[in-house]
Structures are given as C-alpha cells and as structure tokens.
Short mmCIF file of C-alpha atoms and ligand atoms in Angstrom, two decimals:
data_model
loop_
_atom_site.label_atom_id
_atom_site.label_comp_id
_atom_site.label_asym_id
_atom_site.label_seq_id
_atom_site.Cartn_x
_atom_site.Cartn_y
_atom_site.Cartn_z
CA MET A 1 -0.01 -0.40 0.08
CA ALA A 2 1.43 3.27 -1.52
CA LEU A 3 1.35 5.85 1.53
CA THR A 4 2.23 8.77 0.05
CA ARG A 5 1.60 9.89 -3.81
CA ALA A 6 4.97 11.92 -3.67
CA LEU A 7 6.70 8.69 -5.32
CA ASP A 8 5.81 5.45 -7.47
CA MET A 9 6.33 2.86 -4.94
CA GLU A 10 5.67 -0.52 -7.21
CA ARG A 11 7.74 1.33 -9.66
CA ILE A 12 10.77 2.05 -7.69
CA ARG A 13 11.02 -1.17 -5.08
CA SER A 14 10.81 -3.33 -8.67
CA GLU A 15 13.83 -1.36 -9.67
CA PHE A 16 16.06 -2.68 -6.30
CA PRO A 17 16.49 -6.46 -7.01
CA ILE A 18 17.16 -7.37 -3.66
CA LEU A 19 14.04 -6.15 -2.29
CA GLY A 20 12.83 -9.20 -3.50
CA ARG A 21 14.71 -11.62 -2.03
CA GLN A 22 13.51 -13.65 0.87
CA VAL A 23 15.29 -13.81 4.41
CA HIS A 24 14.47 -16.23 6.77
CA GLY A 25 11.48 -17.24 4.96
CA HIS A 26 9.78 -13.46 4.96
CA ARG A 27 9.87 -10.69 2.56
CA LEU A 28 12.87 -8.37 3.27
CA VAL A 29 12.03 -5.68 5.07
CA TYR A 30 15.00 -3.27 4.77
CA LEU A 31 15.46 -0.56 7.65
CA ASP A 32 18.86 0.19 7.40
CA SER A 33 19.91 2.49 5.21
CA ALA A 34 21.32 5.07 7.41
CA ALA A 35 24.30 1.88 7.43
CA THR A 36 24.09 1.87 3.43
CA SER A 37 21.26 1.76 0.56
CA GLN A 38 20.15 -0.14 -1.19
CA LYS A 39 20.98 -0.20 -5.14
CA PRO A 40 18.61 -0.24 -8.19
CA ARG A 41 19.48 -2.01 -11.33
CA SER A 42 21.09 1.15 -13.38
CA VAL A 43 23.93 1.50 -10.68
CA ILE A 44 24.57 -2.43 -10.48
CA ASP A 45 24.87 -2.61 -14.26
CA ALA A 46 27.15 0.44 -14.59
CA VAL A 47 29.60 -0.94 -12.48
CA SER A 48 29.77 -4.21 -14.67
CA ARG A 49 29.12 -2.25 -18.19
CA TYR A 50 32.77 0.08 -17.08
CA TYR A 51 34.57 -2.99 -17.06
CA GLU A 52 32.70 -4.82 -20.24
CA ASP A 53 33.31 -1.46 -21.95
CA ILE A 54 36.00 1.09 -20.74
CA ASN A 55 37.68 -0.57 -18.46
CA SER A 56 41.04 1.65 -18.17
CA ASN A 57 43.25 3.51 -15.90
CA VAL A 58 42.47 7.14 -16.19
CA HIS A 59 44.57 10.36 -16.67
CA ARG A 60 47.46 8.11 -17.74
CA GLY A 61 47.06 6.22 -20.98
CA VAL A 62 46.78 7.82 -24.35
CA HIS A 63 44.60 5.36 -26.04
CA TYR A 64 41.19 5.01 -26.96
CA LEU A 65 40.15 3.30 -23.43
CA ALA A 66 42.06 5.99 -21.22
CA ASP A 67 40.35 8.51 -22.75
CA GLN A 68 36.84 7.09 -22.49
CA ALA A 69 37.29 6.28 -18.82
CA THR A 70 39.17 9.73 -18.10
CA GLU A 71 36.35 11.51 -19.79
CA ALA A 72 33.72 9.31 -17.64
CA TYR A 73 35.56 9.76 -14.74
CA GLU A 74 35.52 13.32 -14.92
CA ASN A 75 31.76 14.32 -16.19
CA ALA A 76 31.15 12.05 -12.50
CA ARG A 77 32.88 14.46 -11.15
CA ALA A 78 30.89 17.61 -12.68
CA ARG A 79 27.42 15.49 -12.03
CA VAL A 80 28.68 14.97 -8.24
CA ALA A 81 29.48 18.54 -8.40
CA ARG A 82 25.64 19.91 -10.19
CA PHE A 83 24.36 17.61 -7.70
CA ILE A 84 24.96 19.63 -4.91
CA GLY A 85 24.81 23.05 -6.39
CA ALA A 86 28.44 23.36 -6.50
CA ASP A 87 29.81 25.89 -9.83
CA ASP A 88 33.08 24.78 -9.95
CA PRO A 89 33.69 20.43 -9.93
CA ARG A 90 37.53 21.43 -8.70
CA GLY A 91 36.17 21.45 -5.65
CA ILE A 92 34.74 18.06 -5.57
CA VAL A 93 37.84 15.24 -4.27
CA TYR A 94 36.91 11.87 -4.73
CA THR A 95 37.62 9.50 -1.40
CA ARG A 96 36.78 6.50 -0.16
CA ASN A 97 33.64 7.18 2.24
CA THR A 98 32.93 9.87 4.00
CA THR A 99 35.39 9.34 6.90
CA GLU A 100 38.40 9.93 4.38
CA ALA A 101 36.83 12.94 3.39
CA ILE A 102 37.30 14.00 6.86
CA ASN A 103 40.14 12.74 7.58
CA LEU A 104 41.98 14.29 4.19
CA PHE A 105 40.74 17.86 5.10
CA ALA A 106 41.80 17.64 8.75
CA ARG A 107 44.81 16.53 7.47
CA THR A 108 44.84 19.08 4.99
CA TRP A 109 43.61 22.32 5.79
CA GLY A 110 43.63 21.59 9.51
CA VAL A 111 47.19 20.93 9.51
CA ALA A 112 48.19 23.51 7.38
CA THR A 113 46.48 26.32 9.14
CA LEU A 114 46.28 25.70 13.01
CA LYS A 115 48.31 26.92 16.04
CA PRO A 116 48.16 26.46 19.41
CA GLY A 117 45.21 28.61 20.66
CA ASP A 118 43.24 28.33 18.11
CA GLU A 119 39.63 26.34 18.56
CA ILE A 120 37.70 23.50 16.64
CA VAL A 121 34.26 23.25 17.51
CA THR A 122 32.14 20.05 17.31
CA THR A 123 29.56 18.33 18.91
CA GLU A 124 28.69 15.13 21.50
CA ILE A 125 26.28 14.10 18.67
CA GLU A 126 28.59 13.84 16.10
CA HIS A 127 29.48 10.04 14.45
CA HIS A 128 33.22 9.25 15.41
CA SER A 129 33.87 10.06 11.34
CA ASN A 130 33.22 13.34 12.44
CA LEU A 131 34.80 13.38 16.31
CA VAL A 132 38.29 11.24 16.05
CA PRO A 133 39.83 13.13 12.90
CA TRP A 134 39.45 16.59 15.10
CA GLN A 135 40.45 14.91 18.22
CA MET A 136 44.07 13.66 16.20
CA LEU A 137 44.15 17.00 14.54
CA ALA A 138 44.23 18.75 17.87
CA ALA A 139 46.85 16.37 19.12
CA LEU A 140 48.90 17.35 16.07
CA THR A 141 48.33 21.07 15.99
CA GLY A 142 47.99 22.05 19.87
CA ALA A 143 44.74 23.22 18.98
CA THR A 144 41.76 22.73 21.13
CA LEU A 145 38.53 20.89 20.64
CA ARG A 146 35.55 22.51 21.71
CA VAL A 147 32.47 20.18 22.13
CA ALA A 148 29.13 21.22 22.34
CA PRO A 149 26.77 18.77 24.73
CA VAL A 150 23.67 17.01 24.11
CA ARG A 151 21.39 17.64 26.25
CA PRO A 152 19.40 14.82 28.32
CA ASP A 153 16.24 14.38 25.63
CA ALA A 154 19.13 13.53 22.85
CA THR A 155 18.78 16.96 20.87
CA LEU A 156 21.96 19.26 20.25
CA ASP A 157 22.31 21.87 23.14
CA LEU A 158 22.45 24.79 20.38
CA ASP A 159 22.84 27.78 22.42
CA ALA A 160 25.55 25.71 24.10
CA LEU A 161 26.92 25.45 20.49
CA ARG A 162 26.16 29.02 20.13
CA GLY A 163 28.33 30.13 23.09
CA LEU A 164 31.47 27.95 21.99
CA ILE A 165 31.63 30.08 18.43
CA SER A 166 34.58 32.71 19.38
CA PRO A 167 37.22 34.59 17.84
CA ARG A 168 39.45 32.13 18.66
CA THR A 169 37.15 29.17 16.42
CA ARG A 170 38.81 28.74 13.05
CA LEU A 171 36.48 25.31 12.12
CA VAL A 172 33.36 24.02 13.21
CA ALA A 173 32.84 21.09 12.05
CA MET A 174 29.15 19.13 12.76
CA SER A 175 26.88 16.90 11.09
CA HIS A 176 23.67 18.00 9.36
CA CYS A 177 21.58 15.07 10.06
CA SER A 178 22.00 12.89 12.76
CA ASN A 179 22.64 9.66 12.45
CA VAL A 180 20.97 8.15 15.57
CA THR A 181 18.24 10.93 16.23
CA GLY A 182 17.50 11.70 12.93
CA ALA A 183 17.58 15.75 13.90
CA ILE A 184 18.22 18.15 11.45
CA HIS A 185 20.70 20.96 12.65
CA PRO A 186 20.39 24.28 11.55
CA ILE A 187 23.73 24.77 9.84
CA GLU A 188 22.67 28.00 7.58
CA GLU A 189 22.65 29.61 11.41
CA ILE A 190 25.47 28.11 12.43
CA GLY A 191 27.24 28.84 9.30
CA ARG A 192 26.24 32.07 9.95
CA LEU A 193 28.20 32.28 13.43
CA ALA A 194 31.01 30.88 12.02
CA HIS A 195 31.62 33.09 9.57
CA ALA A 196 31.13 36.29 11.73
CA VAL A 197 34.43 35.46 13.91
CA GLY A 198 36.25 34.25 10.67
CA ALA A 199 35.96 30.46 10.95
CA LEU A 200 35.12 28.16 8.43
CA LEU A 201 31.79 25.49 9.04
CA PHE A 202 32.73 21.60 8.09
CA VAL A 203 29.42 19.90 7.54
CA ASP A 204 29.31 15.78 8.10
CA ALA A 205 26.54 15.32 4.59
CA ALA A 206 26.89 11.67 5.19
CA GLN A 207 23.09 11.31 6.60
CA SER A 208 21.67 14.36 4.83
CA ALA A 209 22.80 14.52 1.14
CA PRO A 210 21.03 11.05 0.25
CA HIS A 211 17.36 12.34 1.77
CA ILE A 212 17.49 16.41 1.41
CA PRO A 213 17.75 18.80 -1.30
CA LEU A 214 21.51 20.33 -1.18
CA ASP A 215 22.77 23.46 -2.04
CA VAL A 216 26.04 24.42 -0.57
CA LYS A 217 26.07 28.04 -2.17
CA ALA A 218 22.45 28.31 -0.70
CA LEU A 219 23.62 26.69 2.58
CA ASP A 220 26.86 29.23 2.60
CA VAL A 221 28.81 25.67 3.67
CA ASP A 222 32.85 25.66 3.14
CA ALA A 223 33.29 22.12 2.89
CA ILE A 224 30.90 19.20 3.21
CA ALA A 225 31.65 15.17 3.17
CA PHE A 226 29.39 12.25 1.88
CA SER A 227 29.42 8.67 1.16
CA SER A 228 28.26 7.38 -2.42
CA HIS A 229 26.91 4.03 -0.49
CA LYS A 230 23.96 5.86 1.46
CA MET A 231 22.30 7.14 -1.43
CA LEU A 232 21.47 4.31 -3.99
CA GLY A 233 25.53 4.55 -5.16
CA PRO A 234 28.44 1.77 -4.86
CA THR A 235 30.26 1.43 -2.14
CA GLY A 236 33.73 2.56 -1.87
CA ILE A 237 33.64 6.07 -3.16
CA GLY A 238 33.39 9.47 -1.18
CA ILE A 239 33.13 13.19 -1.57
CA LEU A 240 35.15 16.13 0.00
CA TRP A 241 33.29 19.02 -1.81
CA ALA A 242 35.51 22.52 -0.03
CA LYS A 243 35.35 25.96 -2.23
CA PRO A 244 37.85 25.55 -4.85
CA GLU A 245 39.44 28.89 -2.94
CA ILE A 246 40.21 26.64 0.12
CA LEU A 247 41.73 23.81 -1.53
CA GLU A 248 43.91 25.85 -3.85
CA PRO A 249 46.89 26.86 -0.93
CA LEU A 250 46.51 23.79 0.68
CA PRO A 251 49.23 20.77 0.51
CA PRO A 252 48.51 17.39 -0.47
CA PHE A 253 47.07 14.26 1.64
CA MET A 254 48.89 11.45 0.60
CA GLY A 255 51.97 11.23 -1.81
CA GLY A 256 52.19 9.28 -5.00
CA GLY A 257 51.64 9.23 -8.50
CA SER A 258 48.80 11.34 -10.51
CA MET A 259 48.87 13.96 -7.13
CA ILE A 260 52.21 15.89 -8.85
CA ARG A 261 53.46 18.31 -11.20
CA GLU A 262 56.86 17.19 -11.43
CA VAL A 263 59.39 15.00 -9.10
CA TRP A 264 62.99 15.49 -8.85
CA THR A 265 64.74 12.87 -6.04
CA ASP A 266 64.53 15.01 -3.65
CA HIS A 267 61.24 16.85 -3.38
CA ALA A 268 58.36 17.22 -5.70
CA THR A 269 55.84 20.00 -6.69
CA TRP A 270 52.09 18.90 -6.65
CA ALA A 271 49.46 18.90 -9.26
CA ASP A 272 46.26 21.18 -9.47
CA ILE A 273 43.35 20.67 -6.99
CA PRO A 274 41.63 18.79 -7.12
CA ALA A 275 43.99 15.80 -8.75
CA ARG A 276 46.59 17.17 -5.57
CA PHE A 277 44.23 14.93 -3.18
CA GLU A 278 44.00 11.89 -4.93
CA ALA A 279 47.06 9.93 -5.27
CA GLY A 280 47.14 6.33 -7.03
CA THR A 281 44.75 4.86 -9.25
CA PRO A 282 41.35 5.87 -8.05
CA ASN A 283 37.96 3.86 -7.83
CA ILE A 284 36.89 4.21 -11.55
CA ALA A 285 33.98 2.23 -11.40
CA ASP A 286 32.03 3.55 -8.93
CA ALA A 287 32.83 6.95 -9.50
CA ILE A 288 31.24 6.83 -12.91
CA ALA A 289 28.53 4.23 -11.70
CA PHE A 290 27.52 6.67 -8.90
CA VAL A 291 26.25 8.94 -11.55
CA GLU A 292 23.45 6.49 -12.28
CA ALA A 293 22.28 6.76 -8.52
CA LEU A 294 22.26 10.79 -8.54
CA ASP A 295 20.62 10.22 -11.84
CA TYR A 296 18.14 7.96 -10.19
CA LEU A 297 17.97 10.34 -6.82
CA ASP A 298 17.21 13.75 -8.95
CA GLY A 299 14.53 11.46 -11.58
CA ILE A 300 12.85 10.90 -8.47
CA GLY A 301 13.10 14.09 -7.48
CA MET A 302 14.90 15.15 -4.21
CA ASN A 303 11.96 17.04 -2.86
CA ALA A 304 9.22 14.08 -3.47
CA ILE A 305 12.00 11.91 -1.51
CA ARG A 306 12.17 14.32 1.22
CA GLU A 307 8.26 14.74 1.40
CA HIS A 308 7.32 10.88 1.04
CA GLU A 309 10.17 10.32 3.85
CA THR A 310 8.37 13.03 5.98
CA THR A 311 5.43 11.25 5.87
CA LEU A 312 6.92 8.02 6.84
CA ALA A 313 8.59 9.19 9.57
CA GLY A 314 5.85 11.16 10.65
CA GLU A 315 3.63 7.76 10.90
CA ALA A 316 6.67 5.71 12.18
CA LEU A 317 7.01 7.98 14.93
CA ALA A 318 3.18 7.83 15.94
CA ARG A 319 2.77 4.24 15.47
CA LEU A 320 6.27 3.22 17.39
CA GLY A 321 5.06 5.62 20.30
CA GLU A 322 1.67 3.31 20.33
CA ILE A 323 4.02 0.47 21.40
CA PRO A 324 3.95 0.06 25.64
CA GLY A 325 7.27 0.67 27.23
CA LEU A 326 9.42 2.06 23.64
CA ARG A 327 11.09 4.72 23.93
CA ILE A 328 12.41 6.84 21.30
CA TYR A 329 15.25 9.19 21.51
CA GLY A 330 15.39 11.92 19.72
CA PRO A 331 13.85 15.44 18.55
CA PRO A 332 10.03 16.32 19.75
CA THR A 333 7.30 15.99 17.26
CA GLY A 334 6.95 18.93 14.54
CA ALA A 335 11.21 19.39 15.19
CA PRO A 336 13.30 18.94 11.84
CA ARG A 337 13.84 15.72 11.51
CA SER A 338 15.09 12.44 8.61
CA ALA A 339 13.34 9.31 8.66
CA VAL A 340 15.98 7.63 11.26
CA VAL A 341 14.21 6.64 14.19
CA SER A 342 16.11 5.12 17.43
CA PHE A 343 14.29 3.70 20.05
CA ASN A 344 14.58 0.62 22.86
CA LEU A 345 12.16 -1.36 24.42
CA PHE A 346 11.53 -1.20 28.35
CA ILE A 347 9.31 -4.15 29.83
CA ASP A 348 8.62 -1.53 32.57
CA PRO A 349 8.98 2.05 31.62
CA ALA A 350 9.96 3.29 34.63
CA ASP A 351 12.45 1.18 34.79
CA PRO A 352 15.45 1.77 33.31
CA ASP A 353 16.99 -1.97 34.24
CA SER A 354 14.14 -3.73 32.40
CA LEU A 355 15.67 -2.53 29.20
CA VAL A 356 15.66 -5.48 26.46
CA HIS A 357 18.96 -5.38 24.78
CA PRO A 358 19.19 -3.89 21.67
CA HIS A 359 20.92 -6.71 20.12
CA ASP A 360 17.89 -8.98 21.35
CA VAL A 361 15.80 -6.99 19.90
CA GLY A 362 17.61 -6.98 16.22
CA THR A 363 17.84 -10.53 16.50
CA VAL A 364 13.97 -10.99 16.91
CA LEU A 365 13.54 -8.58 13.79
CA ASP A 366 15.97 -9.98 11.61
CA ALA A 367 13.95 -13.24 12.62
CA ALA A 368 11.38 -11.64 10.62
CA GLY A 369 13.22 -10.57 7.76
CA ILE A 370 13.60 -7.27 8.90
CA ALA A 371 16.87 -5.56 8.52
CA VAL A 372 17.66 -2.61 11.40
CA ARG A 373 20.91 -1.57 12.87
CA ALA A 374 21.51 -2.20 17.06
CA GLY A 375 24.42 -0.76 18.52
CA HIS A 376 25.95 2.46 19.42
CA HIS A 377 25.67 3.67 16.06
CA CYS A 378 29.87 4.85 16.27
CA CYS A 379 28.25 7.72 19.01
CA ASN A 380 29.82 6.87 22.11
CA PRO A 381 29.74 9.96 23.67
CA LEU A 382 25.87 10.43 22.59
CA MET A 383 25.09 6.61 24.50
CA ARG A 384 27.22 7.56 27.74
CA LYS A 385 25.19 10.99 27.83
CA LEU A 386 21.78 8.81 27.49
CA ASP A 387 23.37 6.06 29.59
CA ILE A 388 22.13 3.53 27.15
CA PRO A 389 24.88 0.74 25.88
CA ALA A 390 22.90 1.14 22.12
CA THR A 391 19.52 1.45 20.53
CA VAL A 392 17.92 0.02 17.49
CA ARG A 393 17.84 2.37 14.76
CA ALA A 394 15.12 1.60 12.04
CA SER A 395 15.38 3.81 8.92
CA PHE A 396 13.66 4.78 6.22
CA TYR A 397 14.83 5.32 2.23
CA LEU A 398 12.54 6.21 -0.61
CA TYR A 399 12.13 2.56 -1.38
CA ASN A 400 10.29 1.42 2.16
CA ASP A 401 6.63 2.11 2.37
CA ILE A 402 3.61 1.94 4.93
CA ASP A 403 3.94 -1.89 5.10
CA ASP A 404 7.26 -1.75 5.80
CA LEU A 405 6.12 0.04 9.08
CA ASP A 406 3.50 -2.22 9.76
CA THR A 407 5.38 -5.29 9.56
CA LEU A 408 8.20 -3.27 11.67
CA VAL A 409 5.56 -2.33 14.83
CA THR A 410 3.62 -6.07 14.43
CA ALA A 411 7.25 -7.58 15.07
CA LEU A 412 7.93 -4.83 18.19
CA ARG A 413 4.45 -6.21 19.85
CA ASN A 414 5.40 -9.68 19.10
CA CYS A 415 8.86 -9.20 20.55
CA ARG A 416 7.67 -7.12 23.74
CA GLU A 417 5.36 -9.99 24.35
CA MET A 418 8.07 -12.58 24.70
CA PHE A 419 10.41 -10.64 26.60
CA ASP A 420 7.36 -9.53 29.02
CA ARG A 421 6.87 -13.74 29.72
N1 PMP B 501 28.96 10.58 9.70
C1 PMP B 501 27.84 10.19 9.66
C2 PMP B 501 26.54 10.97 10.30
C3 PMP B 501 27.44 9.01 9.45
O1 PMP B 501 26.07 8.14 9.29
C4 PMP B 501 28.30 7.67 8.75
C5 PMP B 501 27.88 6.34 8.44
N2 PMP B 501 27.60 5.54 9.49
C6 PMP B 501 29.74 8.75 8.53
C7 PMP B 501 29.91 9.96 9.19
C8 PMP B 501 31.03 7.49 8.20
O2 PMP B 501 30.45 7.57 6.70
P1 PMP B 501 31.60 6.01 6.20
O3 PMP B 501 30.98 4.77 7.16
O4 PMP B 501 30.70 6.26 4.36
O5 PMP B 501 33.08 7.03 6.02
#
C-alpha cells in the first residue's frame, strides 16, 4: 500500500533487485539505509558496463579506452558538483567514503592552518568519523577541541554550541543530520555565526545528502563530506567538497602518482586541485556508477523523496510511540528530522533495568526478515550521555513504504510480549 502519492512505490521497489529476496522465509524489510542503502538496477549495471566497455586507467593513457574512462570519470565529478549545487567541479575530491573525506580535510587544511590557541568546535552528537579526526588534529597542532553537549532528551544544545563559537574558533565541524536521532541541525545559522568570527563551517552530510535537497551555495557551507553508498551508489566512493579557494593553497594528503606536477629524487611539486588530493589509481568504476545513483535520485526528485520520508517518519513516530515501553530518542514532534528513528524497548517504562537489550530486539526482528541496526552507531559519547549501551535504529528510504512500517510494528509488539513473559 502506498502511504503517499509523492512516489510511485511499485515502480521504485521493482527497480531494486535485492528487495525481491526473502530472509528467513520472510519478505525482506530493509530498514538499515542509514548504514548503507540498497542499489537500483541502473547502478548495478553501470558497474559491470564500465568493466565490460571502457575499463582502463584514468589520466594516464594515450589510447581510446583511457580517454573514454577519463572522460566518464571527470563527467562524474561534474555531475556530483551539480547534485550539490556547486559551480566548479574542482571543488569535488573523490575519497573512499565520508570518513576519508573528513580525515583528508583535517590533515590538509587543519595541519596547514591551526596552531596552539586556535579552536575547533564540534558536538557530542557526532559520528566518530566527525569527532576522532578532529581529536587527532588537535593533538597534532596544539589546537583545542570544544564540544557542544547533547541535552538529556538527546537533542543538541544549540545555545551551548552558539556560545562556544568565539574569535578563537577556526572551524566548526558538525553533522547536518544525526545518524542516531535523525535530528536536522540548523547549519545555515551556525555557518553565519562561524563566518562572523572568521571560522569555516565543515558539514558531515553523510545522512543528509541522500535524503534532503542540498545546495552548498544556498547553505553557504565551506566544506562537506558524504558517501555514495548511503545514496544508492556503490561502496568505495566518498566525496569531499570544499570551496576551490580553500583547497587551492592546501598541501597534499597522500603522496604518489597522479598528485604531482614534477618529481625529482629529493622533492616534488604538486598537481592542481583536485588531482593533488587523489594520489594513486582511484575507484574509477564506482565513481562512474555513482552518476546513475544521482540520476536516479534526481529522476524521482529530492523534494519528492523528502516529502515521502517526512510522511513515513511521522507515521513511524506515531505508531512506534503507541507500543508500551518503547522509548524514542530524538527531536520532539514537529522539529526538523529525517526518517531515522532510534528507540529502545523497556518492559517497565519506569525501570531502566528492564531494557530489552537492543541486540536481542535486532535478532528478533531479523528472524522476521526485518533488517535494522542495533548498536552504538559509532556515537559512544551520545550513548554515554543517554546512559544506554545502544539503541535499535530503523532508517527508512525512498523504497520503504507503510507495509514495511506495519511489519516492524507487529514484530516489535511480538518482541515485547516475548520478553515480558
Ligand atoms: N557521518 C555520519 C553522520 C554517518 O552516519 C556515517 C556512516 N554511518 C559516517 C559519517 C561515516 O560514513 P562512512 O562509513 O561512509 O565513511
């Protein structure tokens, strides 16, 4: 049954081959897209087509296939730029994933820029990928890391964040959207505050780029990172985008082939951006196949996807909230959020010790063919603040519909009864 008219659910579901399979004798209900999304046929085919038709190394050969592969690889870069509203493809650097993109920026911009006394501001709700690299950078440069806290209700303390931004701040690094609570953060406003003190805004867009129309110019961010695999594309391709004028003066990340202009035995000079940051043979096939994912998303329309997911999230919050003892972590009703819902099941809502361990809930759901994530979601500080070991996380995407939610709710009710006995 279709929940909204925003999307043609029957067609969409038929285009994702994996959704047709059975798990433990049940229809697969895939609610783990925040970990990685499923892939439409067009993306899967594009990977094989690359190897069948134009497989060759890029930027190296003088032969026909090398030209074709190079052209497709660079066209893909321009396509990614267009997807996020960036004018200049030179701002797009291919990485393996969001994690590598953040580390790349920390090790190039951060090492070149920061000195003792400078401050990096981040938050307690960040994925480890957007926290640990800044800890490492602070240790390397003598800069100080300031961390805005999460409130007991699992939402970011925005007043505290605003208060941490000062003339000492050189960078604010924060997520657009939480991978645990689904909260969407006001990055435009935080960007204005950062810019007012001469700092940059770095946005971890791993959980927003797949779900929310993104325009780096309209948002006025300085750099963002995201992963192809969470937005219908292949694994092994991530994107760092930064304003070209920020990348231009930076030193390389890794040394090797492709990133140099000239090499002597004792020194080397660097290639222009973005090649300077792409040492070695890149992930050509997956960069090219990523185009199919972006075409797929734009073909449906990011606004329509957002509308569908907002309706589904609203329905999920209402239906899950009716299950006795089920506690949802995250933004209050009406606050901006994605279709990521984290929760725990307590047999006695008043007794924290009656928590059904999220791994047990995940195992029971798996037996019913439902794929969710149970764990700390790479957010140890957040779990510590909430005083819980983990949560169960159901994350919805464009191929999920109300029947997936129905199956989840029924299985959770059964699970509660099973552990209540
Ligand atoms: N940031 C956030 C908010 C994420 O959800 C994730 C993936 N769970 C990452 C960063 C890291 O992404 P990747 O594993 O693709 O590097």
